[in-house]
Amino acid sequence: MTLPQDRSILSGAGGSGKRIFVTGGAGYIGSHVVRQLGEQGYQVLTYDNLSTGNDWAVLHGELVVGDLADSEKLWRTMARFRPDAVIHFAAFIEVAESVRNPLKYFRNNTANALNLLEVCRKCAVGALIFSSTAAVYGIPERNPVQEDAPLSPINPYGAAKAMTERFLADLAFVEPDFRYVSLRYFNVASADPQGRIGQAYRNPTHLITRALKTALGQFPRLEIFGTDYDTPDGTCIRDYIHVEDLASAHLAALEHLFHGRSSGIFNCGYGKGYSVKEVVETVAEVTGVDFPVATSPRREGDPPMLIAGNEKILRELSWRPRYDELRSIIEGAWNWEKIYLEKMKS
Ligand code: UFG
């Protein structure tokens, strides 16, 4: 497998020692951002309750094990660290689970975000980056969807994130010294090219990981949820983005805020989509395993198509993706799944 060289490791200390407080930095996306922040010379404190994250995934800075619901601990930790900016990842991430258990999502993804914002205000934090999601759009009228499309989430996961975006907009409106960037992630996949970190879920629900674990024999079959959508092959279409490119969008957003630029909302995706069937075929090619696939009814809460309009992030954050290719995304994820399997055995 050939992957582009990791420029962030080579280019050194763009962070100039600035202090970044990262909630959920032990999780999948958070740990990649923490690693890139370290490589760029930022000082990092990760605040994570380790409910789905892992201490071994925090490759840089300090880890404090704490919950966002514990406002007192959160405040003490943040007041001690005195961050220049906060990046907020800590959240639950499964659309289907949010449909089954909405209050769990509103509690953790909305109420805890409110706690965090209150503590940020007490600590005079003036810059925040928020992990939002394409799920805020619901079923967009047009694809690629642009950031100014109406927000109309069709599941509690998207609704909880949309509410937090509203908190941020309202707060920034009344507090001139508070600015934020909200990054709306499309479908994040793959892993650190050096194989140090990646998704660490034993029972993943996301398509690429689920398919790879099926190829490894950890599940009896992969189910394709819905083959009767109004798409060319009848299965849902998504915009899959490499976690390294998503991580670099956070560093670009930080620079944007540190240069005094205004708050903004940006889609994070490549602007092209692949169907579930195309992903499953590519997983079979990459792994060389002809794993069993079954068709199942539609999954509740799934929009048929989500493709990012990404002109705004390319233009305003000067974001330059480097891993924009489905096959290499899946190759990186496959490499990591084998490493993770060995890690779990030892
Ligand atoms: N799918 C299957 N079988 C599986 C798993 C998924 O057919 O075993 C299908 C889903 O039905 C969907 C597609 O694959 O059509 C992608 O599903 P994922 O679970 O991988 O991802 P989602 O699109 O549901 O959600 C993800 C993120 C959200 C984000 C959304 C935006 O979890 O944060 O992408 O595109 F909002």
PDB file of N, CA and C in Angstrom, residues 84-131:
ATOM      1  N   ASP A  84      -5.906  27.804  25.247  1.00  0.00           N
ATOM      2  CA  ASP A  84      -6.142  28.837  24.231  1.00  0.00           C
ATOM      3  C   ASP A  84      -7.346  28.471  23.374  1.00  0.00           C
ATOM      4  N   ALA A  85      -7.633  27.169  23.303  1.00  0.00           N
ATOM      5  CA  ALA A  85      -8.814  26.724  22.533  1.00  0.00           C
ATOM      6  C   ALA A  85      -9.268  25.367  23.068  1.00  0.00           C
ATOM      7  N   VAL A  86     -10.529  25.059  22.811  1.00  0.00           N
ATOM      8  CA  VAL A  86     -11.114  23.758  23.186  1.00  0.00           C
ATOM      9  C   VAL A  86     -11.577  23.073  21.901  1.00  0.00           C
ATOM     10  N   ILE A  87     -11.313  21.768  21.812  1.00  0.00           N
ATOM     11  CA  ILE A  87     -11.906  20.971  20.721  1.00  0.00           C
ATOM     12  C   ILE A  87     -12.809  19.933  21.377  1.00  0.00           C
ATOM     13  N   HIS A  88     -14.058  19.922  20.960  1.00  0.00           N
ATOM     14  CA  HIS A  88     -15.055  19.075  21.650  1.00  0.00           C
ATOM     15  C   HIS A  88     -15.472  17.885  20.770  1.00  0.00           C
ATOM     16  N   PHE A  89     -14.919  16.706  21.099  1.00  0.00           N
ATOM     17  CA  PHE A  89     -15.288  15.468  20.401  1.00  0.00           C
ATOM     18  C   PHE A  89     -16.259  14.614  21.209  1.00  0.00           C
ATOM     19  N   ALA A  90     -16.080  14.606  22.561  1.00  0.00           N
ATOM     20  CA  ALA A  90     -16.736  13.590  23.388  1.00  0.00           C
ATOM     21  C   ALA A  90     -18.233  13.506  23.106  1.00  0.00           C
ATOM     22  N   ALA A  91     -18.665  12.382  22.542  1.00  0.00           N
ATOM     23  CA  ALA A  91     -20.083  12.211  22.200  1.00  0.00           C
ATOM     24  C   ALA A  91     -20.317  10.765  21.782  1.00  0.00           C
ATOM     25  N   PHE A  92     -21.571  10.352  21.842  1.00  0.00           N
ATOM     26  CA  PHE A  92     -21.936   9.060  21.256  1.00  0.00           C
ATOM     27  C   PHE A  92     -22.144   9.258  19.752  1.00  0.00           C
ATOM     28  N   ILE A  93     -21.965   8.175  18.986  1.00  0.00           N
ATOM     29  CA  ILE A  93     -21.846   8.379  17.524  1.00  0.00           C
ATOM     30  C   ILE A  93     -22.715   7.481  16.653  1.00  0.00           C
ATOM     31  N   GLU A  94     -23.632   6.729  17.241  1.00  0.00           N
ATOM     32  CA  GLU A  94     -24.342   5.770  16.383  1.00  0.00           C
ATOM     33  C   GLU A  94     -25.780   6.194  16.113  1.00  0.00           C
ATOM     34  N   VAL A  95     -26.053   6.404  14.829  1.00  0.00           N
ATOM     35  CA  VAL A  95     -27.377   6.856  14.424  1.00  0.00           C
ATOM     36  C   VAL A  95     -28.452   5.868  14.901  1.00  0.00           C
ATOM     37  N   ALA A  96     -28.259   4.583  14.649  1.00  0.00           N
ATOM     38  CA  ALA A  96     -29.304   3.589  14.967  1.00  0.00           C
ATOM     39  C   ALA A  96     -29.549   3.534  16.486  1.00  0.00           C
ATOM     40  N   GLU A  97     -28.478   3.611  17.261  1.00  0.00           N
ATOM     41  CA  GLU A  97     -28.645   3.591  18.716  1.00  0.00           C
ATOM     42  C   GLU A  97     -29.412   4.825  19.187  1.00  0.00           C
ATOM     43  N   SER A  98     -29.168   5.959  18.528  1.00  0.00           N
ATOM     44  CA  SER A  98     -29.857   7.194  18.931  1.00  0.00           C
ATOM     45  C   SER A  98     -31.361   7.095  18.684  1.00  0.00           C
ATOM     46  N   VAL A  99     -31.744   6.318  17.665  1.00  0.00           N
ATOM     47  CA  VAL A  99     -33.170   6.122  17.391  1.00  0.00           C
ATOM     48  C   VAL A  99     -33.781   5.260  18.496  1.00  0.00           C
ATOM     49  N   ARG A 100     -33.036   4.259  18.947  1.00  0.00           N
ATOM     50  CA  ARG A 100     -33.558   3.363  20.002  1.00  0.00           C
ATOM     51  C   ARG A 100     -33.546   4.036  21.365  1.00  0.00           C
ATOM     52  N   ASN A 101     -32.561   4.901  21.613  1.00  0.00           N
ATOM     53  CA  ASN A 101     -32.376   5.471  22.950  1.00  0.00           C
ATOM     54  C   ASN A 101     -32.091   6.976  22.844  1.00  0.00           C
ATOM     55  N   PRO A 102     -33.116   7.757  22.464  1.00  0.00           N
ATOM     56  CA  PRO A 102     -32.865   9.183  22.190  1.00  0.00           C
ATOM     57  C   PRO A 102     -32.357   9.955  23.407  1.00  0.00           C
ATOM     58  N   LEU A 103     -32.893   9.639  24.594  1.00  0.00           N
ATOM     59  CA  LEU A 103     -32.510  10.451  25.761  1.00  0.00           C
ATOM     60  C   LEU A 103     -31.029  10.299  26.084  1.00  0.00           C
ATOM     61  N   LYS A 104     -30.490   9.109  25.830  1.00  0.00           N
ATOM     62  CA  LYS A 104     -29.051   8.899  26.033  1.00  0.00           C
ATOM     63  C   LYS A 104     -28.256   9.906  25.186  1.00  0.00           C
ATOM     64  N   TYR A 105     -28.752  10.139  23.954  1.00  0.00           N
ATOM     65  CA  TYR A 105     -28.051  11.047  23.048  1.00  0.00           C
ATOM     66  C   TYR A 105     -28.253  12.502  23.451  1.00  0.00           C
ATOM     67  N   PHE A 106     -29.480  12.855  23.864  1.00  0.00           N
ATOM     68  CA  PHE A 106     -29.692  14.248  24.275  1.00  0.00           C
ATOM     69  C   PHE A 106     -28.937  14.551  25.575  1.00  0.00           C
ATOM     70  N   ARG A 107     -28.840  13.558  26.448  1.00  0.00           N
ATOM     71  CA  ARG A 107     -28.084  13.753  27.690  1.00  0.00           C
ATOM     72  C   ARG A 107     -26.604  13.985  27.397  1.00  0.00           C
ATOM     73  N   ASN A 108     -26.007  13.065  26.660  1.00  0.00           N
ATOM     74  CA  ASN A 108     -24.557  13.147  26.477  1.00  0.00           C
ATOM     75  C   ASN A 108     -24.166  14.152  25.395  1.00  0.00           C
ATOM     76  N   ASN A 109     -24.870  14.143  24.291  1.00  0.00           N
ATOM     77  CA  ASN A 109     -24.424  14.972  23.165  1.00  0.00           C
ATOM     78  C   ASN A 109     -24.948  16.402  23.241  1.00  0.00           C
ATOM     79  N   THR A 110     -26.012  16.628  24.012  1.00  0.00           N
ATOM     80  CA  THR A 110     -26.540  17.998  24.098  1.00  0.00           C
ATOM     81  C   THR A 110     -26.339  18.575  25.498  1.00  0.00           C
ATOM     82  N   ALA A 111     -26.882  17.910  26.530  1.00  0.00           N
ATOM     83  CA  ALA A 111     -26.795  18.478  27.884  1.00  0.00           C
ATOM     84  C   ALA A 111     -25.326  18.596  28.318  1.00  0.00           C
ATOM     85  N   ASN A 112     -24.515  17.595  28.005  1.00  0.00           N
ATOM     86  CA  ASN A 112     -23.106  17.677  28.408  1.00  0.00           C
ATOM     87  C   ASN A 112     -22.350  18.742  27.613  1.00  0.00           C
ATOM     88  N   ALA A 113     -22.773  18.984  26.377  1.00  0.00           N
ATOM     89  CA  ALA A 113     -22.154  20.069  25.601  1.00  0.00           C
ATOM     90  C   ALA A 113     -22.460  21.416  26.259  1.00  0.00           C
ATOM     91  N   LEU A 114     -23.664  21.522  26.817  1.00  0.00           N
ATOM     92  CA  LEU A 114     -24.038  22.747  27.526  1.00  0.00           C
ATOM     93  C   LEU A 114     -23.153  22.945  28.765  1.00  0.00           C
ATOM     94  N   ASN A 115     -22.934  21.865  29.516  1.00  0.00           N
ATOM     95  CA  ASN A 115     -21.998  21.937  30.651  1.00  0.00           C
ATOM     96  C   ASN A 115     -20.649  22.459  30.199  1.00  0.00           C
ATOM     97  N   LEU A 116     -20.174  21.882  29.105  1.00  0.00           N
ATOM     98  CA  LEU A 116     -18.850  22.267  28.610  1.00  0.00           C
ATOM     99  C   LEU A 116     -18.815  23.753  28.260  1.00  0.00           C
ATOM    100  N   LEU A 117     -19.849  24.230  27.583  1.00  0.00           N
ATOM    101  CA  LEU A 117     -19.857  25.646  27.188  1.00  0.00           C
ATOM    102  C   LEU A 117     -19.874  26.556  28.410  1.00  0.00           C
ATOM    103  N   GLU A 118     -20.625  26.157  29.436  1.00  0.00           N
ATOM    104  CA  GLU A 118     -20.651  26.982  30.660  1.00  0.00           C
ATOM    105  C   GLU A 118     -19.271  27.044  31.307  1.00  0.00           C
ATOM    106  N   VAL A 119     -18.604  25.894  31.343  1.00  0.00           N
ATOM    107  CA  VAL A 119     -17.255  25.871  31.931  1.00  0.00           C
ATOM    108  C   VAL A 119     -16.296  26.684  31.055  1.00  0.00           C
ATOM    109  N   CYS A 120     -16.434  26.568  29.742  1.00  0.00           N
ATOM    110  CA  CYS A 120     -15.588  27.365  28.841  1.00  0.00           C
ATOM    111  C   CYS A 120     -15.758  28.856  29.120  1.00  0.00           C
ATOM    112  N   ARG A 121     -16.991  29.283  29.341  1.00  0.00           N
ATOM    113  CA  ARG A 121     -17.215  30.702  29.624  1.00  0.00           C
ATOM    114  C   ARG A 121     -16.568  31.099  30.947  1.00  0.00           C
ATOM    115  N   LYS A 122     -16.704  30.231  31.963  1.00  0.00           N
ATOM    116  CA  LYS A 122     -16.080  30.547  33.266  1.00  0.00           C
ATOM    117  C   LYS A 122     -14.571  30.677  33.136  1.00  0.00           C
ATOM    118  N   CYS A 123     -13.998  29.904  32.207  1.00  0.00           N
ATOM    119  CA  CYS A 123     -12.544  29.911  32.033  1.00  0.00           C
ATOM    120  C   CYS A 123     -12.108  30.874  30.928  1.00  0.00           C
ATOM    121  N   ALA A 124     -13.036  31.677  30.432  1.00  0.00           N
ATOM    122  CA  ALA A 124     -12.742  32.687  29.403  1.00  0.00           C
ATOM    123  C   ALA A 124     -12.115  32.099  28.143  1.00  0.00           C
ATOM    124  N   VAL A 125     -12.565  30.891  27.757  1.00  0.00           N
ATOM    125  CA  VAL A 125     -12.090  30.292  26.503  1.00  0.00           C
ATOM    126  C   VAL A 125     -12.724  31.058  25.342  1.00  0.00           C
ATOM    127  N   GLY A 126     -11.896  31.493  24.401  1.00  0.00           N
ATOM    128  CA  GLY A 126     -12.415  32.325  23.315  1.00  0.00           C
ATOM    129  C   GLY A 126     -12.524  31.602  21.978  1.00  0.00           C
ATOM    130  N   ALA A 127     -12.098  30.308  21.924  1.00  0.00           N
ATOM    131  CA  ALA A 127     -12.113  29.596  20.637  1.00  0.00           C
ATOM    132  C   ALA A 127     -12.494  28.144  20.868  1.00  0.00           C
ATOM    133  N   LEU A 128     -13.450  27.661  20.099  1.00  0.00           N
ATOM    134  CA  LEU A 128     -13.894  26.275  20.269  1.00  0.00           C
ATOM    135  C   LEU A 128     -14.165  25.646  18.904  1.00  0.00           C
ATOM    136  N   ILE A 129     -13.753  24.381  18.785  1.00  0.00           N
ATOM    137  CA  ILE A 129     -14.064  23.623  17.564  1.00  0.00           C
ATOM    138  C   ILE A 129     -14.977  22.474  17.948  1.00  0.00           C
ATOM    139  N   PHE A 130     -16.057  22.367  17.207  1.00  0.00           N
ATOM    140  CA  PHE A 130     -17.100  21.399  17.557  1.00  0.00           C
ATOM    141  C   PHE A 130     -17.213  20.319  16.478  1.00  0.00           C
ATOM    142  N   SER A 131     -17.273  19.061  16.930  1.00  0.00           N
ATOM    143  CA  SER A 131     -17.492  17.910  16.030  1.00  0.00           C
ATOM    144  C   SER A 131     -18.962  17.817  15.715  1.00  0.00           C
TER     145      SER A 131
END
